[in-house]
Tab-separated table of C-alpha atoms and ligand atoms in Angstrom:
chain	number	residue	atom	x	y	z
A	1	MET	CA	-8.946	95.285	6.948
A	2	SER	CA	-8.388	93.614	10.268
A	3	LEU	CA	-9.403	89.961	10.118
A	4	GLY	CA	-12.511	90.088	12.253
A	5	GLY	CA	-13.236	91.397	15.735
A	6	SER	CA	-13.336	94.831	17.274
A	7	ALA	CA	-10.204	96.809	18.096
A	8	GLU	CA	-10.361	95.358	21.641
A	9	ALA	CA	-10.736	91.836	20.330
A	10	VAL	CA	-7.757	92.008	17.988
A	11	SER	CA	-5.522	89.072	18.847
A	12	ALA	CA	-1.930	88.289	17.972
A	13	SER	CA	-3.156	85.909	15.283
A	14	GLU	CA	-4.718	88.640	13.129
A	15	LEU	CA	-2.921	90.264	10.219
A	16	SER	CA	-3.762	93.616	8.689
A	17	GLU	CA	-4.608	94.050	5.018
A	18	LYS	CA	-1.215	95.744	4.554
A	19	GLU	CA	0.696	92.902	6.208
A	20	LEU	CA	-1.141	90.378	4.038
A	21	ALA	CA	-0.411	92.431	0.909
A	22	GLU	CA	3.304	92.427	1.728
A	23	ILE	CA	3.169	88.619	1.886
A	24	GLY	CA	1.191	88.464	-1.362
A	25	LEU	CA	-2.211	87.542	0.048
A	26	ARG	CA	-5.694	89.045	0.313
A	27	PHE	CA	-8.483	87.946	2.614
A	28	GLU	CA	-12.033	89.200	2.165
A	29	VAL	CA	-15.253	88.271	3.923
A	30	ASP	CA	-18.610	88.677	2.243
A	31	GLY	CA	-21.365	87.371	4.508
A	32	GLU	CA	-20.758	83.670	5.065
A	33	ILE	CA	-18.022	83.406	2.406
A	34	GLY	CA	-14.351	84.079	3.131
A	35	THR	CA	-12.054	84.405	0.125
A	36	ILE	CA	-8.295	83.954	0.308
A	37	THR	CA	-6.497	85.213	-2.791
A	38	LEU	CA	-2.870	84.405	-3.565
A	39	ASP	CA	-1.909	87.799	-4.901
A	40	ARG	CA	1.579	87.750	-6.377
A	41	PRO	CA	0.578	87.188	-10.028
A	42	GLY	CA	3.860	88.624	-11.347
A	43	LYS	CA	5.616	85.702	-9.638
A	44	ARG	CA	2.822	83.253	-10.460
A	45	ASN	CA	1.705	83.318	-6.809
A	46	ALA	CA	4.858	81.572	-5.595
A	47	GLN	CA	4.563	80.695	-1.912
A	48	THR	CA	6.943	81.259	0.995
A	49	PHE	CA	7.037	80.336	4.686
A	50	ALA	CA	5.369	83.717	5.285
A	51	THR	CA	2.483	82.663	3.013
A	52	TRP	CA	1.924	79.497	5.038
A	53	SER	CA	2.172	81.211	8.380
A	54	ALA	CA	-0.317	83.877	7.209
A	55	LEU	CA	-2.696	81.162	5.982
A	56	ALA	CA	-2.544	79.572	9.438
A	57	ARG	CA	-3.323	82.904	11.055
A	58	ILE	CA	-6.273	83.487	8.742
A	59	GLY	CA	-7.605	80.089	9.836
A	60	GLU	CA	-7.065	80.869	13.517
A	61	SER	CA	-8.937	84.164	13.309
A	62	LEU	CA	-11.613	83.145	10.811
A	63	PRO	CA	-14.765	85.157	11.590
A	64	SER	CA	-17.348	82.817	13.087
A	65	GLN	CA	-19.977	83.578	10.433
A	66	VAL	CA	-17.773	82.182	7.644
A	67	ARG	CA	-19.022	78.793	6.405
A	68	VAL	CA	-17.370	78.602	2.967
A	69	VAL	CA	-13.723	79.465	2.315
A	70	VAL	CA	-12.668	80.002	-1.295
A	71	VAL	CA	-8.941	79.795	-2.094
A	72	LYS	CA	-7.965	81.317	-5.429
A	73	GLY	CA	-5.017	82.806	-7.263
A	74	GLU	CA	-4.717	86.151	-9.048
A	75	GLY	CA	-3.458	86.133	-12.644
A	76	PRO	CA	-2.802	83.304	-15.086
A	77	SER	CA	-1.701	80.682	-12.531
A	78	PHE	CA	-3.227	79.465	-9.272
A	79	SER	CA	0.292	78.989	-7.896
A	80	ALA	CA	3.702	77.983	-9.256
A	81	GLY	CA	4.563	76.420	-5.897
A	82	ILE	CA	7.333	77.268	-3.502
A	83	ASP	CA	9.326	80.408	-4.199
A	84	LEU	CA	12.358	79.116	-6.070
A	85	ARG	CA	14.567	81.609	-4.217
A	86	MET	CA	14.444	79.046	-1.368
A	87	PHE	CA	16.798	76.901	-3.466
A	88	THR	CA	19.390	79.705	-3.754
A	89	PRO	CA	22.068	80.483	-1.147
A	90	GLU	CA	20.506	83.927	-0.543
A	91	GLY	CA	16.997	82.512	0.018
A	92	VAL	CA	13.926	84.678	0.563
A	93	PRO	CA	14.773	87.897	2.447
A	94	GLY	CA	13.889	87.479	6.130
A	95	GLN	CA	12.880	83.833	5.688
A	96	GLY	CA	16.105	82.014	4.940
A	97	SER	CA	16.793	79.330	2.379
A	98	PHE	CA	16.770	75.548	2.240
A	99	ALA	CA	20.507	75.727	2.962
A	100	SER	CA	19.846	77.708	6.153
A	101	VAL	CA	17.019	75.475	7.425
A	102	ALA	CA	19.117	72.384	6.621
A	103	SER	CA	21.413	73.264	9.521
A	104	LEU	CA	18.593	73.484	12.097
A	105	GLU	CA	18.379	70.871	14.892
A	106	GLU	CA	16.000	68.053	13.873
A	107	GLY	CA	13.232	69.115	16.298
A	108	ASP	CA	13.414	72.746	15.179
A	109	PHE	CA	13.489	71.693	11.536
A	110	GLU	CA	10.362	69.542	11.900
A	111	LYS	CA	8.653	72.316	13.849
A	112	ARG	CA	9.317	74.692	10.935
A	113	ILE	CA	7.593	72.253	8.581
A	114	ALA	CA	4.751	71.670	11.061
A	115	ASP	CA	4.215	75.450	11.210
A	116	ALA	CA	3.938	75.522	7.413
A	117	GLN	CA	1.497	72.584	7.432
A	118	ARG	CA	-0.775	74.445	9.871
A	119	GLY	CA	-1.538	76.851	7.031
A	120	PHE	CA	-3.101	73.960	5.092
A	121	LEU	CA	-4.682	71.713	7.730
A	122	TRP	CA	-7.412	74.066	8.972
A	123	LEU	CA	-9.037	74.079	5.531
A	124	ARG	CA	-10.533	70.649	6.406
A	125	ARG	CA	-12.329	71.882	9.546
A	126	PRO	CA	-15.824	70.311	9.678
A	127	ASP	CA	-17.585	73.624	10.339
A	128	ILE	CA	-16.484	75.098	6.986
A	129	VAL	CA	-16.297	73.881	3.396
A	130	SER	CA	-13.204	74.985	1.489
A	131	ILE	CA	-13.183	75.319	-2.288
A	132	ALA	CA	-10.052	75.784	-4.394
A	133	ALA	CA	-10.699	77.737	-7.611
A	134	VAL	CA	-7.802	76.657	-9.790
A	135	GLN	CA	-6.727	78.090	-13.135
A	136	GLY	CA	-3.459	77.656	-14.981
A	137	HIS	CA	-0.517	76.099	-13.160
A	138	ALA	CA	-0.891	74.493	-9.734
A	139	ILE	CA	2.601	73.151	-9.165
A	140	GLY	CA	4.112	71.607	-6.030
A	141	ALA	CA	2.923	73.673	-3.078
A	142	GLY	CA	0.237	75.066	-5.424
A	143	PHE	CA	-1.108	71.569	-6.127
A	144	GLN	CA	-0.924	70.772	-2.400
A	145	LEU	CA	-2.858	73.922	-1.481
A	146	ALA	CA	-5.603	72.892	-3.897
A	147	LEU	CA	-5.538	69.388	-2.380
A	148	ALA	CA	-5.852	70.875	1.115
A	149	CYS	CA	-9.320	72.146	0.199
A	150	ASP	CA	-12.446	69.985	0.433
A	151	LEU	CA	-13.451	70.677	-3.182
A	152	ARG	CA	-11.718	71.806	-6.367
A	153	VAL	CA	-13.326	73.668	-9.247
A	154	VAL	CA	-10.885	74.016	-12.136
A	155	ALA	CA	-10.627	76.060	-15.283
A	156	ASP	CA	-10.120	74.234	-18.558
A	157	ASP	CA	-6.498	75.474	-18.669
A	158	VAL	CA	-5.561	73.938	-15.301
A	159	ARG	CA	-2.189	72.192	-15.090
A	160	PHE	CA	-1.616	70.215	-11.899
A	161	CYS	CA	1.917	68.953	-11.285
A	162	MET	CA	3.503	67.406	-8.175
A	163	LYS	CA	7.024	68.588	-8.797
A	164	GLU	CA	8.674	67.927	-5.411
A	165	PRO	CA	10.239	64.496	-6.105
A	166	ALA	CA	11.694	65.827	-9.368
A	167	LEU	CA	13.451	68.460	-7.221
A	168	GLY	CA	14.744	65.861	-4.754
A	169	LEU	CA	12.047	66.583	-2.137
A	170	VAL	CA	8.818	64.988	-0.947
A	171	PRO	CA	5.422	66.708	-0.972
A	172	ASP	CA	5.212	67.765	2.705
A	173	LEU	CA	2.485	70.387	2.791
A	174	THR	CA	-0.178	67.799	3.700
A	175	GLY	CA	-0.842	66.881	0.063
A	176	THR	CA	0.016	63.173	0.006
A	177	LYS	CA	-3.005	61.932	1.959
A	178	PRO	CA	-5.710	63.814	0.056
A	179	LEU	CA	-3.987	62.850	-3.193
A	180	VAL	CA	-4.059	59.154	-2.278
A	181	ASP	CA	-7.625	59.440	-0.952
A	182	LEU	CA	-8.701	60.920	-4.293
A	183	VAL	CA	-6.771	58.885	-6.858
A	184	GLY	CA	-5.441	55.795	-5.007
A	185	VAL	CA	-1.852	54.760	-4.272
A	186	PRO	CA	-0.819	53.545	-7.769
A	187	ARG	CA	-1.963	56.708	-9.572
A	188	ALA	CA	-0.482	58.902	-6.816
A	189	ILE	CA	2.885	57.139	-7.240
A	190	GLU	CA	2.721	57.640	-10.992
A	191	LEU	CA	1.801	61.334	-10.733
A	192	CYS	CA	4.362	62.188	-8.045
A	193	LEU	CA	7.312	60.213	-9.388
A	194	THR	CA	6.917	61.313	-12.990
A	195	ALA	CA	5.971	64.938	-12.157
A	196	ARG	CA	3.737	64.865	-15.187
A	197	THR	CA	1.049	67.446	-15.754
A	198	VAL	CA	-2.649	66.696	-15.329
A	199	GLY	CA	-5.094	68.812	-17.330
A	200	ALA	CA	-8.757	69.594	-16.682
A	201	ASP	CA	-10.436	66.580	-18.293
A	202	GLU	CA	-8.135	64.112	-16.607
A	203	ALA	CA	-8.426	65.970	-13.286
A	204	VAL	CA	-12.199	65.507	-13.345
A	205	ARG	CA	-11.874	61.899	-14.470
A	206	LEU	CA	-9.423	61.085	-11.647
A	207	GLY	CA	-11.544	62.846	-9.022
A	208	LEU	CA	-8.971	65.616	-8.513
A	209	ALA	CA	-11.639	68.174	-9.436
A	210	GLU	CA	-15.400	68.213	-8.963
A	211	LEU	CA	-15.989	70.392	-11.996
A	212	ALA	CA	-14.108	71.915	-14.956
A	213	VAL	CA	-15.368	75.084	-16.631
A	214	PRO	CA	-14.051	77.625	-19.152
A	215	VAL	CA	-11.597	80.064	-17.524
A	216	ALA	CA	-14.014	82.981	-17.860
A	217	GLU	CA	-16.677	81.055	-15.921
A	218	LEU	CA	-14.502	79.926	-12.988
A	219	GLY	CA	-15.551	82.707	-10.593
A	220	GLN	CA	-19.262	82.242	-11.291
A	221	ALA	CA	-19.042	78.447	-10.999
A	222	VAL	CA	-17.413	78.789	-7.564
A	223	GLN	CA	-20.023	81.326	-6.449
A	224	ASP	CA	-22.827	79.007	-7.559
A	225	LEU	CA	-21.280	76.089	-5.690
A	226	ALA	CA	-20.817	78.218	-2.563
A	227	ALA	CA	-24.462	79.332	-2.725
A	228	ALA	CA	-25.643	75.726	-3.048
A	229	LEU	CA	-23.511	74.679	-0.055
A	230	LEU	CA	-24.798	77.581	2.028
A	231	ALA	CA	-28.419	76.600	1.381
A	232	THR	CA	-27.926	73.669	3.787
A	233	ASP	CA	-28.369	74.161	7.533
A	234	ARG	CA	-24.966	74.763	9.182
A	235	GLY	CA	-25.425	72.212	11.962
A	236	ALA	CA	-26.460	69.498	9.505
A	237	ALA	CA	-23.642	70.389	7.111
A	238	THR	CA	-21.006	70.294	9.876
A	239	ALA	CA	-22.244	66.991	11.320
A	240	THR	CA	-22.468	65.406	7.861
A	241	LYS	CA	-18.969	66.555	6.895
A	242	ARG	CA	-17.645	65.181	10.198
A	243	LEU	CA	-19.300	61.814	9.441
A	244	LEU	CA	-18.044	61.656	5.864
A	245	GLN	CA	-14.478	62.614	6.805
A	246	ALA	CA	-14.276	59.897	9.454
A	247	ALA	CA	-15.936	57.161	7.337
A	248	PRO	CA	-12.778	55.823	5.602
A	249	GLY	CA	-11.123	55.071	8.946
A	250	ARG	CA	-14.127	53.257	10.458
A	251	THR	CA	-15.859	49.911	10.043
A	252	LEU	CA	-19.481	49.890	8.836
A	253	THR	CA	-20.617	49.131	12.385
A	254	GLU	CA	-18.595	52.007	13.814
A	255	GLN	CA	-19.887	54.357	11.158
A	256	ALA	CA	-23.489	53.308	11.819
A	257	ALA	CA	-22.935	54.129	15.499
A	258	ALA	CA	-21.468	57.509	14.580
A	259	GLU	CA	-24.502	58.238	12.362
A	260	ARG	CA	-26.812	57.446	15.283
A	261	ALA	CA	-24.907	59.727	17.633
A	262	GLU	CA	-24.953	62.639	15.194
A	263	GLN	CA	-28.641	62.111	14.356
A	264	VAL	CA	-29.718	62.112	17.995
A	265	VAL	CA	-28.171	65.576	18.302
A	266	ARG	CA	-29.759	66.782	15.046
A	267	ILE	CA	-33.261	65.575	15.911
A	268	ARG	CA	-33.064	66.912	19.464
A	269	THR	CA	-31.840	70.252	18.142
A	270	LEU	CA	-34.612	70.472	15.572
A	271	PHE	CA	-37.586	68.899	17.328
A	272	ALA	CA	-37.160	68.700	21.122
A	273	SER	CA	-39.752	70.911	22.760
A	274	GLY	CA	-38.806	73.312	25.541
B	1	LIG	N1	9.184	80.975	-7.518
B	1	LIG	C1	9.606	82.249	-7.771
B	1	LIG	N2	9.322	82.923	-8.907
B	1	LIG	C2	8.578	82.265	-9.826
B	1	LIG	C3	8.120	80.958	-9.646
B	1	LIG	C4	8.453	80.299	-8.412
B	1	LIG	N3	8.041	79.073	-8.109
B	1	LIG	N4	7.424	80.576	-10.744
B	1	LIG	C5	7.452	81.619	-11.578
B	1	LIG	N5	8.149	82.643	-11.039
B	1	LIG	C6	8.417	83.953	-11.619
B	1	LIG	C7	9.397	83.881	-12.767
B	1	LIG	O1	10.724	83.876	-12.283
B	1	LIG	C8	9.037	85.134	-13.532
B	1	LIG	O2	9.586	86.236	-12.839
B	1	LIG	P1	10.230	87.462	-13.676
B	1	LIG	O3	9.114	87.975	-14.560
B	1	LIG	O4	10.654	88.421	-12.621
B	1	LIG	O5	11.348	86.853	-14.468
B	1	LIG	C9	7.521	85.214	-13.368
B	1	LIG	O6	7.218	84.432	-12.200
B	1	LIG	C10	6.753	84.632	-14.519
B	1	LIG	O7	7.235	83.331	-14.746
B	1	LIG	P2	7.326	82.721	-16.213
B	1	LIG	O8	7.806	83.748	-17.161
B	1	LIG	O9	8.098	81.441	-16.103
B	1	LIG	O10	5.774	82.459	-16.475
B	1	LIG	P3	5.097	81.400	-17.430
B	1	LIG	O11	3.648	81.698	-17.373
B	1	LIG	O12	5.786	81.346	-18.747
B	1	LIG	O13	5.387	79.984	-16.726
B	1	LIG	C11	5.360	78.425	-14.907
B	1	LIG	C12	4.722	79.658	-15.536
B	1	LIG	C13	5.190	77.204	-15.793
B	1	LIG	C14	4.628	78.221	-13.586
B	1	LIG	C15	6.883	78.625	-14.681
B	1	LIG	O14	7.062	79.909	-14.101
B	1	LIG	C16	7.519	77.618	-13.777
B	1	LIG	O15	7.809	76.508	-14.192
B	1	LIG	N6	7.780	78.002	-12.488
B	1	LIG	C17	8.482	77.155	-11.542
B	1	LIG	C18	7.598	76.046	-11.001
B	1	LIG	C19	8.306	75.211	-9.962
B	1	LIG	O16	9.208	74.456	-10.260
B	1	LIG	N7	7.880	75.354	-8.683
B	1	LIG	C20	8.387	74.610	-7.584
B	1	LIG	C21	7.392	73.495	-7.278
B	1	LIG	S1	7.954	72.383	-6.068
B	1	LIG	C22	7.376	72.958	-4.597
B	1	LIG	O17	6.470	73.744	-4.529
B	1	LIG	C23	8.189	72.377	-3.471
B	1	LIG	C24	7.727	72.456	-2.080
B	1	LIG	O18	6.615	72.759	-1.691
B	1	LIG	C25	8.716	72.085	-1.051
């Protein structure tokens, strides 16, 4: 499947179904719901630079009708994080290794990381709501991918772990801010620096997940949530998400002004005659 658009409209940012499969990803659109599936279950959906660049390209070419994006993993684990071959001298074929990127010029090195982060950042766009459906292990980059989504629905066997510091690295796939926003600085320090595992009950208690359900019910729970989100008018949903996302960085007075500005647009859109 080409990711949206007619043959004429195909842009450089679109990947074919076959190209995605080679990277270990699937992308399907059903009406207003787009579903990204990490599809390398035999390797516990380990992620590579190719995964992140493909995620970015899915975001860039997201069909305009899509309002909810579900991110899920095939098999027993959501994702076991970065492909551990990156730590070996051989690396991942065609993508290098940490040893090879370590010798890049600083600007090029940071650009490589920025390219990877682009695969995560679009999931917060105001005009969509992203939901991570997380079962089993979500380690390192897997945890960060779940954190990149607006909402997380977890199975009762979920095991979140921020492993990067234990491997000598920092979490750099945009996960530190949502983690702190959700659990606060002290808990984020504790989770990251101990690399301990968080299960379903604690994840809900800490605000890392909206809902925990039995594994067999994960798909249905996500579908139900998507349907409830889609029942709200798109313009209102987008404007409200924009307001809520900006609220932590504003004063009450600034936020009140932002509410007024958004509401003027809503009421004019809905009620202005002619
Ligand atoms: N990269 C590459 N292959 C992986 C992998 C990974 N991250 N995780 C698992 N696999 C492979 C295993 O090598 C194994 O392959 P083979 O069958 O070919 O031997 C297969 O997946 C199944 O793995 P297990 O037998 O270990 O499966 P399990 O269900 O018993 O255990 C697990 C699952 C707990 C996730 C375990 O596989 C594990 O601990 N994996 C490594 C997790 C990890 O340390 N990830 C790095 C996180 S840090 C990060 O992500 C850094 C960053 O962004 C910069």
